[in-house]
Amino acid sequence: MSIKSFYVAGGVAVLLLLGACTKQLKNDLSDPSNASKEKLAASAAPAPDPDGLKLHTFLRANGPAYESYTVSLQESASFTTKNGRKYTIYRNALVKPDGSPASGTITFTVKEISNAAGMIFADRPTATNTGAPLESFGEFFVAASQGTTPLRLRKDSAISVQVPAKADAQRIPMWNGDTSITVNTSGYTYLNQFITLSSTVSANKGVDWQQITNPSSAYALFDGTNGTLNFRLDSLLKWTNCDRLMSLPNPKTTVLAYFNSNYNPATGSSFGGEEPTMLYFKPAGINSIIKFYNTIFTPPPGFEGFLSYQNAIPVGQSGTFLAISSIGGQFYAEQKTVTIAAPPAGKNYTSITFNPVPVSATTLIALINSMNTK
């Protein structure tokens, strides 16, 4: 877990605790029992930038949708999503909030992300918590309820999942993803009492993937008899990723992305996940999206933008960038295919320049969808 401190006028300190948080994004499903606590904490959250909020609302509205399935869980039950993923639930696997078994009619709510466009629309890029890029075989979010009662998995139980896959996917690591950061805002009340308020907001990195260590759920295994990857979901209301680390033997460099125009300066202070300018990179021919979310500190004009993790991008890697901005109600975008160059002599980084141009909503959707074929 990393900690960043920001000091502002009036003696107020904002601490951003990045890492393993337990709550999901507000646009994901969450435990209704937390609603009152989240409402109370929301007063401490930084107000979202209106341009960033407009952009992220637009992306979510055009991205992967939730699917709902109803089953009768007397013994075991299963359902298959429109993308061909089969979920199997066994008797007594689900329990109510009081710990009693749930049987009878159960509703499952599922969101699946299977391609680069979906990763951009839903802001679910593929990279480890240290910045190592991952090749994705699918990202999954599952919730269960009985009427208005939320359900959870009984300890040591799981939902079995079968995902169509090619034979090269033999043994793929599994990852759990958190989508939040906790914001602690401290200051003095009108009675001069020092207090701290906490709130949970979405992380600018989109999601923080941590490799699963539970032996029974740590890997997806390929079944050659039916051409599927098979794995276990051992928790609900949490993103799960079936990903393998990319094989990238080339020397690595740091990439700085400069926006010569149409960079929204509110991006650097958008702690709520609604950044008004974003940058994504898709390695050529690989089902992966890398998000550049670290902003450049104190840049001169024409050098605003983002940088990768230090020494994380392979020299010689071909791929396509998609730069997106929202400024004053107008969307801007630029798609650029590049090969990552070695740093020039005397420098420890390589740079790429972007000049996003005005685009319509329809054009922006088309640009994002075209990332699937890059």
Tab-separated table of C-alpha atoms in Angstrom:
chain	number	residue	atom	x	y	z
A	1	MET	CA	0.000	0.000	0.000
A	2	SER	CA	1.392	3.390	-0.983
A	3	ILE	CA	0.506	6.702	0.631
A	4	LYS	CA	0.504	10.145	-0.933
A	5	SER	CA	0.024	13.343	1.108
A	6	PHE	CA	-1.320	16.617	-0.217
A	7	TYR	CA	-1.409	19.830	1.851
A	8	VAL	CA	-3.794	22.667	1.045
A	9	ALA	CA	-4.649	26.039	2.579
A	10	GLY	CA	-6.241	26.077	6.018
A	11	GLY	CA	-4.242	23.180	7.397
A	12	VAL	CA	-6.235	20.454	5.571
A	13	ALA	CA	-4.364	17.280	4.639
A	14	VAL	CA	-5.647	14.779	2.087
A	15	LEU	CA	-4.226	11.289	2.327
A	16	LEU	CA	-4.761	8.962	-0.610
A	17	LEU	CA	-4.395	5.393	0.460
A	18	LEU	CA	-3.825	3.395	-2.706
A	19	GLY	CA	-4.236	-0.343	-2.620
A	20	ALA	CA	-6.352	-3.060	-1.114
A	21	CYS	CA	-9.708	-1.507	-0.253
A	22	THR	CA	-12.862	-3.537	0.221
A	23	LYS	CA	-15.522	-1.395	-1.448
A	24	GLN	CA	-16.388	-1.315	-5.138
A	25	LEU	CA	-16.952	1.555	-7.500
A	26	LYS	CA	-20.251	3.328	-7.138
A	27	ASN	CA	-21.272	2.011	-10.583
A	28	ASP	CA	-20.623	-1.569	-9.449
A	29	LEU	CA	-23.035	-3.364	-7.179
A	30	SER	CA	-22.357	-3.028	-3.459
A	31	ASP	CA	-23.703	-4.355	-0.197
A	32	PRO	CA	-26.802	-2.261	0.671
A	33	SER	CA	-25.844	-2.465	4.348
A	34	ASN	CA	-22.972	-0.089	3.575
A	35	ALA	CA	-25.226	2.525	1.979
A	36	SER	CA	-25.624	4.766	5.026
A	37	LYS	CA	-21.905	4.672	5.812
A	38	GLU	CA	-21.019	5.489	2.206
A	39	LYS	CA	-23.499	8.377	2.187
A	40	LEU	CA	-21.948	9.794	5.349
A	41	ALA	CA	-18.421	9.435	4.006
A	42	ALA	CA	-19.293	10.978	0.648
A	43	SER	CA	-19.244	14.442	2.191
A	44	ALA	CA	-15.464	14.128	2.519
A	45	ALA	CA	-14.831	13.126	-1.099
A	46	PRO	CA	-13.384	15.648	-3.545
A	47	ALA	CA	-16.031	16.942	-5.932
A	48	PRO	CA	-15.619	15.282	-9.348
A	49	ASP	CA	-14.493	17.433	-12.238
A	50	PRO	CA	-17.571	18.062	-14.453
A	51	ASP	CA	-15.674	17.338	-17.674
A	52	GLY	CA	-14.309	14.104	-16.217
A	53	LEU	CA	-17.715	13.096	-14.918
A	54	LYS	CA	-19.242	13.696	-18.355
A	55	LEU	CA	-16.569	11.565	-20.033
A	56	HIS	CA	-16.759	8.666	-17.587
A	57	THR	CA	-20.567	8.658	-17.597
A	58	PHE	CA	-20.455	8.498	-21.390
A	59	LEU	CA	-17.939	5.647	-21.401
A	60	ARG	CA	-19.839	3.553	-18.846
A	61	ALA	CA	-23.112	4.055	-20.717
A	62	ASN	CA	-21.571	2.661	-23.919
A	63	GLY	CA	-19.511	-0.131	-22.377
A	64	PRO	CA	-20.212	-3.685	-21.225
A	65	ALA	CA	-23.625	-4.010	-19.573
A	66	TYR	CA	-24.786	-6.078	-16.631
A	67	GLU	CA	-26.592	-9.314	-17.435
A	68	SER	CA	-29.118	-10.885	-15.046
A	69	TYR	CA	-29.937	-14.584	-14.726
A	70	THR	CA	-32.437	-16.306	-12.451
A	71	VAL	CA	-31.959	-19.931	-11.359
A	72	SER	CA	-33.630	-22.325	-8.957
A	73	LEU	CA	-30.999	-23.459	-6.461
A	74	GLN	CA	-32.373	-26.601	-4.836
A	75	GLU	CA	-29.394	-28.750	-5.789
A	76	SER	CA	-26.928	-27.318	-8.323
A	77	ALA	CA	-27.751	-24.819	-11.037
A	78	SER	CA	-25.999	-23.150	-13.943
A	79	PHE	CA	-26.431	-20.418	-16.516
A	80	THR	CA	-24.533	-19.376	-19.644
A	81	THR	CA	-23.945	-15.733	-20.565
A	82	LYS	CA	-24.321	-14.296	-24.053
A	83	ASN	CA	-20.518	-14.551	-24.483
A	84	GLY	CA	-20.611	-18.302	-23.821
A	85	ARG	CA	-19.272	-18.351	-20.255
A	86	LYS	CA	-20.906	-21.017	-18.114
A	87	TYR	CA	-21.367	-20.451	-14.369
A	88	THR	CA	-22.206	-23.377	-12.073
A	89	ILE	CA	-23.418	-22.923	-8.485
A	90	TYR	CA	-23.706	-25.822	-6.053
A	91	ARG	CA	-26.192	-26.510	-3.275
A	92	ASN	CA	-25.540	-24.521	-0.071
A	93	ALA	CA	-22.805	-22.465	-1.774
A	94	LEU	CA	-24.673	-19.227	-1.089
A	95	VAL	CA	-25.681	-17.850	2.286
A	96	LYS	CA	-27.822	-14.968	3.529
A	97	PRO	CA	-26.445	-12.135	5.684
A	98	ASP	CA	-27.281	-14.140	8.832
A	99	GLY	CA	-25.247	-17.121	7.550
A	100	SER	CA	-28.190	-19.396	6.759
A	101	PRO	CA	-28.142	-21.291	3.414
A	102	ALA	CA	-29.913	-19.697	0.464
A	103	SER	CA	-32.033	-21.936	-1.748
A	104	GLY	CA	-34.897	-21.455	-4.150
A	105	THR	CA	-34.981	-18.641	-6.685
A	106	ILE	CA	-31.653	-16.784	-6.921
A	107	THR	CA	-30.807	-13.861	-9.226
A	108	PHE	CA	-27.251	-13.440	-10.482
A	109	THR	CA	-25.968	-10.165	-11.895
A	110	VAL	CA	-22.874	-10.497	-14.071
A	111	LYS	CA	-20.594	-8.146	-15.957
A	112	GLU	CA	-17.935	-9.596	-18.262
A	113	ILE	CA	-15.123	-7.770	-20.055
A	114	SER	CA	-13.494	-9.722	-22.838
A	115	ASN	CA	-11.769	-7.271	-25.192
A	116	ALA	CA	-9.731	-4.078	-25.353
A	117	ALA	CA	-12.710	-1.828	-26.054
A	118	GLY	CA	-14.534	-3.168	-23.013
A	119	MET	CA	-11.470	-2.496	-20.854
A	120	ILE	CA	-11.475	1.144	-21.979
A	121	PHE	CA	-15.237	1.698	-21.692
A	122	ALA	CA	-15.321	0.169	-18.192
A	123	ASP	CA	-11.899	1.564	-17.157
A	124	ARG	CA	-10.610	-1.914	-16.297
A	125	PRO	CA	-7.076	-1.999	-17.760
A	126	THR	CA	-4.794	-5.003	-17.374
A	127	ALA	CA	-1.663	-4.439	-15.337
A	128	THR	CA	-0.477	-5.697	-11.981
A	129	ASN	CA	-0.246	-3.434	-8.945
A	130	THR	CA	3.429	-2.918	-9.871
A	131	GLY	CA	2.683	-1.991	-13.491
A	132	ALA	CA	3.596	-5.301	-15.161
A	133	PRO	CA	1.301	-5.755	-18.204
A	134	LEU	CA	-1.133	-8.672	-18.309
A	135	GLU	CA	-2.724	-10.494	-21.243
A	136	SER	CA	-6.388	-10.993	-20.426
A	137	PHE	CA	-8.630	-14.011	-20.908
A	138	GLY	CA	-11.552	-12.174	-19.349
A	139	GLU	CA	-12.580	-10.015	-16.398
A	140	PHE	CA	-15.608	-10.963	-14.314
A	141	PHE	CA	-17.889	-9.345	-11.729
A	142	VAL	CA	-20.673	-11.400	-10.107
A	143	ALA	CA	-23.327	-10.552	-7.511
A	144	ALA	CA	-26.176	-12.710	-6.166
A	145	SER	CA	-29.430	-11.848	-4.440
A	146	GLN	CA	-32.700	-13.384	-3.338
A	147	GLY	CA	-35.345	-10.739	-3.768
A	148	THR	CA	-33.836	-7.645	-2.144
A	149	THR	CA	-31.513	-9.678	0.095
A	150	PRO	CA	-27.844	-9.713	-0.977
A	151	LEU	CA	-26.119	-13.090	-0.792
A	152	ARG	CA	-22.498	-14.095	-0.313
A	153	LEU	CA	-20.506	-17.250	-0.841
A	154	ARG	CA	-20.163	-19.624	2.078
A	155	LYS	CA	-16.592	-19.980	3.338
A	156	ASP	CA	-14.605	-22.511	1.279
A	157	SER	CA	-17.274	-22.575	-1.463
A	158	ALA	CA	-17.042	-21.113	-4.958
A	159	ILE	CA	-18.767	-20.657	-8.293
A	160	SER	CA	-17.260	-22.739	-11.099
A	161	VAL	CA	-16.717	-20.942	-14.410
A	162	GLN	CA	-15.969	-22.307	-17.880
A	163	VAL	CA	-14.606	-19.878	-20.480
A	164	PRO	CA	-14.075	-20.798	-24.151
A	165	ALA	CA	-10.353	-20.541	-24.886
A	166	LYS	CA	-7.613	-21.613	-27.287
A	167	ALA	CA	-5.235	-24.416	-26.444
A	168	ASP	CA	-2.328	-22.055	-25.682
A	169	ALA	CA	-4.148	-21.071	-22.460
A	170	GLN	CA	-3.025	-24.012	-20.362
A	171	ARG	CA	-2.542	-22.612	-16.836
A	172	ILE	CA	-3.486	-18.975	-16.337
A	173	PRO	CA	-3.062	-17.083	-13.033
A	174	MET	CA	-6.140	-15.539	-11.435
A	175	TRP	CA	-6.287	-12.033	-9.982
A	176	ASN	CA	-8.678	-10.168	-7.700
A	177	GLY	CA	-9.246	-6.498	-8.392
A	178	ASP	CA	-10.068	-3.599	-6.130
A	179	THR	CA	-11.424	-0.468	-7.750
A	180	SER	CA	-11.205	2.069	-4.948
A	181	ILE	CA	-9.005	4.397	-2.979
A	182	THR	CA	-9.782	5.765	0.470
A	183	VAL	CA	-9.634	9.534	0.898
A	184	ASN	CA	-9.033	10.820	4.442
A	185	THR	CA	-9.672	14.540	4.754
A	186	SER	CA	-8.509	16.181	8.010
A	187	GLY	CA	-9.184	19.643	9.329
A	188	TYR	CA	-10.707	21.796	12.066
A	189	THR	CA	-14.417	22.240	12.812
A	190	TYR	CA	-16.171	25.488	13.728
A	191	LEU	CA	-15.388	24.561	17.374
A	192	ASN	CA	-11.690	24.210	16.494
A	193	GLN	CA	-11.768	20.453	16.950
A	194	PHE	CA	-9.453	18.416	14.702
A	195	ILE	CA	-11.377	15.622	12.900
A	196	THR	CA	-10.835	13.232	10.002
A	197	LEU	CA	-13.509	12.144	7.532
A	198	SER	CA	-13.035	9.123	5.264
A	199	SER	CA	-14.621	8.340	1.932
A	200	THR	CA	-14.120	5.766	-0.786
A	201	VAL	CA	-13.810	6.821	-4.418
A	202	SER	CA	-12.797	5.062	-7.613
A	203	ALA	CA	-9.086	4.700	-8.311
A	204	ASN	CA	-7.536	6.596	-11.199
A	205	LYS	CA	-5.716	3.448	-12.287
A	206	GLY	CA	-9.142	1.855	-12.884
A	207	VAL	CA	-8.458	-1.308	-10.931
A	208	ASP	CA	-5.657	-2.683	-8.755
A	209	TRP	CA	-5.004	-6.338	-9.616
A	210	GLN	CA	-3.548	-8.631	-6.944
A	211	GLN	CA	-2.671	-12.247	-7.743
A	212	ILE	CA	-4.859	-14.758	-5.890
A	213	THR	CA	-2.945	-16.955	-3.444
A	214	ASN	CA	-5.716	-19.359	-2.391
A	215	PRO	CA	-4.512	-22.649	-3.972
A	216	SER	CA	-7.996	-23.752	-5.013
A	217	SER	CA	-8.667	-20.498	-6.891
A	218	ALA	CA	-5.206	-19.369	-7.969
A	219	TYR	CA	-5.225	-20.702	-11.556
A	220	ALA	CA	-7.513	-21.344	-14.500
A	221	LEU	CA	-6.799	-24.718	-16.112
A	222	PHE	CA	-7.412	-25.642	-19.745
A	223	ASP	CA	-9.689	-28.602	-20.527
A	224	GLY	CA	-8.804	-29.972	-23.949
A	225	THR	CA	-11.947	-32.109	-24.133
A	226	ASN	CA	-14.230	-29.085	-24.486
A	227	GLY	CA	-11.807	-26.208	-25.192
A	228	THR	CA	-12.466	-24.224	-22.013
A	229	LEU	CA	-10.532	-22.568	-19.241
A	230	ASN	CA	-11.948	-23.637	-15.885
A	231	PHE	CA	-11.613	-21.676	-12.657
A	232	ARG	CA	-13.353	-20.893	-9.357
A	233	LEU	CA	-14.777	-17.583	-8.163
A	234	ASP	CA	-14.361	-17.648	-4.390
A	235	SER	CA	-15.881	-14.206	-3.731
A	236	LEU	CA	-18.721	-12.034	-4.965
A	237	LEU	CA	-18.848	-8.261	-5.452
A	238	LYS	CA	-15.204	-8.202	-6.492
A	239	TRP	CA	-13.604	-8.111	-9.927
A	240	THR	CA	-11.729	-11.259	-10.934
A	241	ASN	CA	-9.297	-11.409	-13.825
A	242	CYS	CA	-8.015	-14.450	-15.703
A	243	ASP	CA	-4.674	-13.084	-16.927
A	244	ARG	CA	-1.127	-14.134	-17.620
A	245	LEU	CA	1.959	-11.978	-17.474
A	246	MET	CA	3.168	-10.971	-20.913
A	247	SER	CA	6.440	-12.401	-22.109
A	248	LEU	CA	8.362	-9.186	-22.786
A	249	PRO	CA	12.103	-9.943	-22.923
A	250	ASN	CA	13.256	-6.608	-24.405
A	251	PRO	CA	14.885	-3.923	-22.246
A	252	LYS	CA	12.319	-1.638	-20.620
A	253	THR	CA	12.017	2.122	-20.656
A	254	THR	CA	9.844	4.842	-19.157
A	255	VAL	CA	7.422	6.460	-21.602
A	256	LEU	CA	6.370	10.095	-21.182
A	257	ALA	CA	3.266	11.156	-23.093
A	258	TYR	CA	3.142	14.891	-23.817
A	259	PHE	CA	-0.100	16.592	-24.815
A	260	ASN	CA	0.712	19.614	-26.983
A	261	SER	CA	-2.974	20.527	-26.956
A	262	ASN	CA	-6.357	19.687	-25.439
A	263	TYR	CA	-5.132	18.322	-22.134
A	264	ASN	CA	-7.536	19.139	-19.317
A	265	PRO	CA	-5.449	20.497	-16.407
A	266	ALA	CA	-8.038	19.224	-13.896
A	267	THR	CA	-6.721	15.697	-14.592
A	268	GLY	CA	-3.884	16.039	-12.090
A	269	SER	CA	-6.260	16.760	-9.217
A	270	SER	CA	-9.054	14.326	-10.159
A	271	PHE	CA	-8.814	11.919	-7.250
A	272	GLY	CA	-12.317	10.512	-7.735
A	273	GLY	CA	-11.606	8.454	-10.818
A	274	GLU	CA	-13.364	10.873	-13.171
A	275	GLU	CA	-10.267	12.136	-14.954
A	276	PRO	CA	-11.137	14.458	-17.872
A	277	THR	CA	-8.079	13.340	-19.872
A	278	MET	CA	-7.037	9.693	-20.214
A	279	LEU	CA	-4.455	7.693	-22.143
A	280	TYR	CA	-4.555	3.979	-22.982
A	281	PHE	CA	-2.031	1.752	-24.778
A	282	LYS	CA	-2.809	-1.572	-26.476
A	283	PRO	CA	0.193	-3.783	-27.330
A	284	ALA	CA	-0.139	-5.052	-30.887
A	285	GLY	CA	-1.992	-8.356	-31.232
A	286	ILE	CA	-2.434	-8.861	-27.469
A	287	ASN	CA	-5.724	-8.711	-25.542
A	288	SER	CA	-4.499	-6.111	-23.092
A	289	ILE	CA	-4.917	-2.449	-22.211
A	290	ILE	CA	-2.331	-0.466	-20.248
A	291	LYS	CA	-3.557	2.769	-18.684
A	292	PHE	CA	-1.176	5.701	-18.235
A	293	TYR	CA	-2.580	7.399	-15.141
A	294	ASN	CA	0.475	8.945	-13.445
A	295	THR	CA	0.442	12.632	-14.350
A	296	ILE	CA	3.564	14.678	-15.044
A	297	PHE	CA	4.332	17.054	-12.161
A	298	THR	CA	4.780	20.823	-12.775
A	299	PRO	CA	5.010	20.594	-16.584
A	300	PRO	CA	5.691	23.648	-18.753
A	301	PRO	CA	3.143	24.419	-21.524
A	302	GLY	CA	3.020	21.702	-24.160
A	303	PHE	CA	4.433	19.046	-21.823
A	304	GLU	CA	1.365	18.212	-19.769
A	305	GLY	CA	0.389	14.587	-19.812
A	306	PHE	CA	1.235	11.190	-18.352
A	307	LEU	CA	4.127	8.842	-17.750
A	308	SER	CA	4.303	5.072	-17.448
A	309	TYR	CA	5.650	3.196	-14.470
A	310	GLN	CA	9.424	3.576	-14.358
A	311	ASN	CA	11.174	1.187	-16.781
A	312	ALA	CA	7.955	-0.724	-17.505
A	313	ILE	CA	7.410	-0.486	-21.287
A	314	PRO	CA	9.528	-2.739	-23.573
A	315	VAL	CA	11.703	-1.034	-26.147
A	316	GLY	CA	10.584	-2.198	-29.608
A	317	GLN	CA	7.023	-2.931	-28.474
A	318	SER	CA	4.515	-2.031	-31.177
A	319	GLY	CA	1.062	-0.899	-30.203
A	320	THR	CA	-1.654	1.724	-30.407
A	321	PHE	CA	-2.331	4.637	-28.064
A	322	LEU	CA	-5.744	6.201	-27.595
A	323	ALA	CA	-5.757	9.663	-26.034
A	324	ILE	CA	-9.131	11.014	-24.865
A	325	SER	CA	-10.075	14.398	-23.401
A	326	SER	CA	-13.240	16.129	-22.273
A	327	ILE	CA	-13.107	19.938	-22.191
A	328	GLY	CA	-16.090	22.254	-21.865
A	329	GLY	CA	-18.554	19.635	-23.074
A	330	GLN	CA	-16.478	18.687	-26.139
A	331	PHE	CA	-14.732	15.321	-26.587
A	332	TYR	CA	-11.238	15.167	-28.107
A	333	ALA	CA	-9.320	12.082	-29.214
A	334	GLU	CA	-6.250	10.870	-31.047
A	335	GLN	CA	-5.302	7.307	-31.972
A	336	LYS	CA	-1.618	6.762	-32.678
A	337	THR	CA	0.176	3.546	-33.635
A	338	VAL	CA	3.820	3.489	-32.569
A	339	THR	CA	6.841	1.346	-31.871
A	340	ILE	CA	8.381	2.234	-28.534
A	341	ALA	CA	11.827	3.695	-29.197
A	342	ALA	CA	14.927	3.431	-27.048
A	343	PRO	CA	15.716	6.552	-25.010
A	344	PRO	CA	17.860	9.136	-26.819
A	345	ALA	CA	21.467	9.450	-25.721
A	346	GLY	CA	21.760	10.974	-22.273
A	347	LYS	CA	18.085	10.448	-21.345
A	348	ASN	CA	16.386	7.756	-19.245
A	349	TYR	CA	13.011	7.956	-20.999
A	350	THR	CA	11.382	8.072	-24.418
A	351	SER	CA	8.589	10.498	-25.290
A	352	ILE	CA	5.507	10.520	-27.515
A	353	THR	CA	3.480	13.630	-28.366
A	354	PHE	CA	-0.304	13.851	-28.710
A	355	ASN	CA	-2.615	16.480	-30.177
A	356	PRO	CA	-6.204	15.228	-29.696
A	357	VAL	CA	-8.756	16.788	-32.060
A	358	PRO	CA	-12.496	17.388	-31.554
A	359	VAL	CA	-14.582	14.266	-32.174
A	360	SER	CA	-18.268	13.421	-31.977
A	361	ALA	CA	-19.628	10.886	-29.519
A	362	THR	CA	-20.165	8.459	-32.402
A	363	THR	CA	-16.570	8.843	-33.583
A	364	LEU	CA	-15.221	8.324	-30.070
A	365	ILE	CA	-17.173	5.074	-29.712
A	366	ALA	CA	-15.832	3.900	-33.090
A	367	LEU	CA	-12.243	4.725	-32.099
A	368	ILE	CA	-12.580	2.764	-28.853
A	369	ASN	CA	-14.141	-0.241	-30.599
A	370	SER	CA	-11.376	-0.217	-33.228
A	371	MET	CA	-8.828	-0.909	-30.464
A	372	ASN	CA	-10.048	-4.535	-30.509
A	373	THR	CA	-8.326	-5.084	-33.847
A	374	LYS	CA	-5.043	-3.275	-33.124
